[in-house]
Amino acid sequence: MGEERIRVIESRCTLCRKCVDVCPYSCITIQEESVRIDEACCQFCRACQAVCEPEAIEIVTVELEQVEKDAYKGVMVFAEQRMGKIAPITFELLGKGRELADKLGEPLSCVLLGNGMKENASELVDFGADIVYLYDSPSLETFREDSYTELISSLAKEEKPSVMLFGGTSFGKSLASRTAARLDTGLTADCTGLDIDENGNLVQTRPAVGGNVIATILCENHRPQMATVRYKVMERAVRRSGREGKVIEKKMPEKLLDRTRVIDTVLEEEEDQDIEDAEVIVAGGMGLGKPEGFKLIRELAEALGAAFGASRAVVDEGWAPRTHQVGLSGKTVRPRIYIAIGISGAVQHLAGMRNSETIIAINEDPKAPIFDIATYGIVGDLYEIVPELIHQIKELSTRTNFNSLSH
Amino acid sequence: MHGLNVVVCVKQVPRLEEAEIDFETGTLKRKGIECETNPFDLNALEEALRIREKLGGRVIALSMGPPQAEEVLRSSIAMGVDEAILLSDVALAGADTLATSYTLSCAMRRLGGHDLIICGEKTTDGDTGQVGPELAEHLGIPLVLCVQKIEKIDEGGLTVQRAVENGYQLVESPLPCLITVTKDINAPRLPTLRGKIEARKRIIAVWGVKELEEFGDRSRFGLEGSPTKVVNLSTPPQPKKGLKMEGSSSEQAAKLVSKLKDLGAL
């Protein structure tokens, strides 16, 4: 099966117009100094080719690059590990991956690369994987662009998964992008929704244009269909000990390309809680008005045993560190309680926290968009309300301590 | 020593703070929207200029987009780049990250002789961060993502700090290679007046399919070469309005404290 295609080799074309004049179907025009042939009306009569002296018109029969979709089956999740520990994003990918695999009626597999990680591999079965492919080697201890890409893309060529999911992390994005380009397929970044349609295609949704719209994206004619998902966007898989599944230990190829070298890994000692894992977050925005205002945010966070977060503008001003930025260009969070103080609620910020279970907003402007998504709102002067709040919380905890002492 | 040939990929993006959405069609209202250079690309340009100041060589800015994207290349010249090339052609339009990175790789091949390619970590409009790494793959060169500092660079290679979730890795790579840079790497310079005048005068080369087809397969450009298709745009669901707490500051605080108790936060 083939299809005829006609095209102009522009570097040869002299714009002599002979083809335009000879075409019996009038489907050749000159636009912006180049010849355009409307393939939809072309009958491939070859009249133009006959009159073209510089042989600039080419008709080729192309094999339809329709991949045989049926050959691709199942969902494959990349299990990210850092310093020998499975990164939490992996369990969220397994949660979503299981759901997609069940809808397709096909298996869920998982691929783990690392050093001395056999036990972790079987743990992935408990979290929903039917098959875990394990590459275990000292050279795979930490993420390497070249070798990881090579192993993952060869495995994808061998096993032909229909869907591949990666974490939207520093490593995951790098690996997913390189792998997609090598496999010549589509990749959708930071999906917030993934589903299967009636044709078995992966339906990918993600915020676009700064979170103003939600785009639905399909990758119909290429396989695998690849997507990255940010941490804390999907629900974590539930662990079920004793699930059936197998770990397949893959042999390392004898030679593996590896051009970059990791000399050192420097992890910051986080004195403050990591905001992505926090149950409660107190976040401050430009409504604070001055750098000292952020102290209030930290103070309230401390009183609640919560983490603190900040809007992009606050981070850009240097009032809070970038690791605490919530929003489209910062981190995505879904805590149980998110308290937004002096945050008006630009779409970019909302995109990073709208999935929080309970949202509490404190803002002077009753029309601030943050109130549109807040579960509870307080309109007023934050410099009056927040100190009062801290005071009452502290009083409450002293009383509780006193009570517990007296019992 | 002749220095390094550095190519920086830049993109024109709409200023999103000013963007308005046409809720009828779910698309961006193009009319009256101001465009700017993708902020992350300014850091990429700055880093390239610093490398030239240190080692000598040339900096080329490359952009793909509609004819008006020429504007970001003029700004790049005003900042100090030596040469600017625009990839613009109707047949290149509608490209997803795979087709975009493939087209850029054809332009890199036509240019030849690049030692280092620098891209911004991501763009503020597409926000995928995929074009840089996919470009590295099409060219078959090493890649280091999210560089927050270049520790050492010479004609043999570079050592960089690559940002990871809670820290960084020190990574060494030979040249040629591609890096993407974060906003923390530097503070981009402003264009000088002399630079701006120079930028007005310069003629910017525009390459289309005609110039690129020799270096690749044209069926992999534009919409035709894009495996992913946007099939629908919708506005995010409007959530239900919440409960407002009224009263004096201390009453409001008291109501909130009691809610926090109910929610188990206290």
XYZ file of C-alpha atoms in Angstrom, chain A residues 5 7-11 32 36 82 142-143 145 149 169-171 173-174 177-178 180-182 184-190 206 209-220 222 230 259-268 280 304 312 322 328-329 331 336-337 339 348 354 358 360 362 366 371-379 384-385 388-389 392-393 396, chain B residues 16-17 19 21 26 28 89-90 96-98 122 124-130 133-134 136-138 140-146 159 162-174 183-184 209-210 213 217-220 224 227-237 239-245 249-250 252-254 256-257 259-261 263-266:
174
model
C 2.819 12.620 -3.001
C 6.352 18.178 -4.104
C 8.480 20.987 -5.479
C 12.226 20.908 -4.866
C 12.496 24.617 -4.254
C 16.237 24.873 -4.692
C 5.330 34.141 -1.615
C 2.541 25.532 -4.182
C 17.329 8.961 43.419
C 22.650 7.832 39.093
C 20.849 9.222 36.046
C 21.511 11.018 29.744
C 18.126 6.884 26.957
C 11.144 15.908 36.962
C 14.594 17.124 36.026
C 15.678 13.590 35.085
C 11.918 15.302 31.321
C 15.403 14.897 29.972
C 12.408 14.042 25.510
C 15.499 12.273 24.229
C 10.707 10.468 22.177
C 13.027 12.037 19.605
C 14.877 8.746 19.176
C 10.304 9.540 16.471
C 7.079 9.857 18.396
C 5.029 12.467 20.243
C 5.532 13.552 23.832
C 3.110 15.672 25.837
C 4.535 17.595 28.774
C 3.053 17.923 32.263
C -2.711 19.786 29.963
C -1.293 29.389 27.393
C -0.214 29.923 30.979
C -3.037 27.837 32.381
C -5.763 29.892 30.717
C -7.041 26.980 28.689
C -7.011 23.214 28.894
C -5.730 21.534 25.732
C -6.669 17.992 24.750
C -3.883 16.310 22.804
C -3.800 13.046 20.849
C -0.911 11.157 19.301
C -2.973 8.962 16.973
C 2.611 7.198 16.307
C 4.334 16.379 37.364
C 29.600 10.789 27.284
C 28.729 12.883 30.333
C 30.170 12.212 33.769
C 28.545 12.985 37.114
C 31.355 14.160 39.381
C 29.306 14.889 42.459
C 25.753 15.144 43.753
C 25.137 17.946 46.229
C 21.819 17.784 48.019
C 20.701 20.766 50.027
C -0.560 22.055 55.152
C 0.611 25.282 62.313
C 6.327 33.830 41.642
C 12.754 29.630 44.650
C 3.184 26.928 36.719
C 6.856 27.891 36.724
C 6.033 23.504 42.028
C -4.866 18.926 52.537
C -4.978 22.627 53.403
C -3.718 28.966 53.011
C -0.240 30.693 36.753
C -5.938 24.277 42.580
C -9.212 22.819 51.158
C -8.315 29.214 52.471
C -7.036 35.912 53.025
C -12.967 40.948 47.540
C -11.767 33.742 46.162
C -13.276 31.971 43.129
C -11.569 28.750 44.097
C -11.276 29.195 47.874
C -13.272 26.908 50.135
C -13.133 29.567 52.869
C -12.372 33.225 52.306
C -11.588 36.162 54.559
C -11.724 39.651 53.097
C -4.656 42.513 61.319
C -5.977 39.015 60.640
C -4.600 37.553 65.384
C -4.654 34.084 63.855
C -5.195 32.411 68.752
C -3.410 29.303 67.484
C -4.910 27.173 71.826
C 1.024 36.138 29.248
C 0.179 38.618 31.986
C -3.097 37.670 27.500
C -8.794 34.390 26.274
C -11.018 28.923 23.705
C -5.725 33.353 22.779
C 7.972 29.474 6.285
C 4.296 28.574 6.109
C 4.934 20.325 17.868
C 8.122 19.802 19.891
C 9.316 16.890 17.727
C 11.485 26.076 28.793
C 6.552 30.608 29.055
C 3.931 29.811 26.391
C 4.409 26.141 25.516
C 5.993 25.381 28.880
C 7.200 21.920 27.817
C 10.996 22.133 28.136
C 11.231 19.445 25.446
C 16.648 17.875 24.719
C 14.910 16.655 21.545
C 20.279 17.299 21.203
C 18.964 13.867 20.255
C 18.424 14.793 16.574
C 23.330 13.075 18.458
C 25.242 15.277 20.893
C 25.478 15.079 24.707
C 22.933 16.972 26.748
C 22.787 18.518 30.204
C 19.422 19.889 31.307
C 18.668 22.677 33.801
C 31.684 21.300 33.920
C 22.715 20.782 36.875
C 19.738 21.563 39.107
C 17.866 18.534 40.435
C 14.816 18.495 42.698
C 16.564 19.294 45.978
C 20.102 20.244 45.054
C 22.422 19.890 42.115
C 24.771 17.528 40.348
C 28.196 18.460 39.088
C 28.298 17.151 35.508
C 31.130 17.095 33.025
C 30.555 16.897 29.278
C 32.697 17.054 26.169
C 16.741 31.491 35.474
C 19.194 31.269 38.363
C 12.020 24.907 3.520
C 14.110 25.806 0.477
C 15.318 20.587 2.759
C 13.268 15.324 5.275
C 10.665 17.995 4.680
C 7.802 15.706 5.588
C 9.104 15.998 9.156
C 2.791 17.225 8.818
C 2.809 13.373 15.856
C 0.816 15.199 18.514
C -2.297 17.145 17.603
C -4.320 19.497 19.762
C -7.864 18.249 19.230
C -9.711 20.474 21.680
C -9.284 23.601 23.758
C -11.531 24.361 26.679
C -11.596 26.700 29.609
C -10.817 25.256 33.031
C -13.969 24.306 34.960
C -15.233 25.955 40.707
C -18.048 26.680 43.110
C -17.808 29.739 45.311
C -16.664 29.167 48.845
C -17.794 30.454 52.201
C -16.750 33.963 53.258
C -16.014 34.566 56.934
C -10.487 40.633 62.520
C -10.503 38.620 65.724
C -12.725 36.180 61.425
C -9.582 34.635 62.919
C -11.640 32.733 65.488
C -10.912 30.199 60.788
C -9.246 28.621 63.817
C -12.419 25.446 60.810
C -8.754 24.481 61.084
C -9.631 22.448 64.164
C -9.982 19.943 59.458
C -7.577 18.407 61.935
C -4.829 20.956 61.394
C -4.777 21.906 65.077
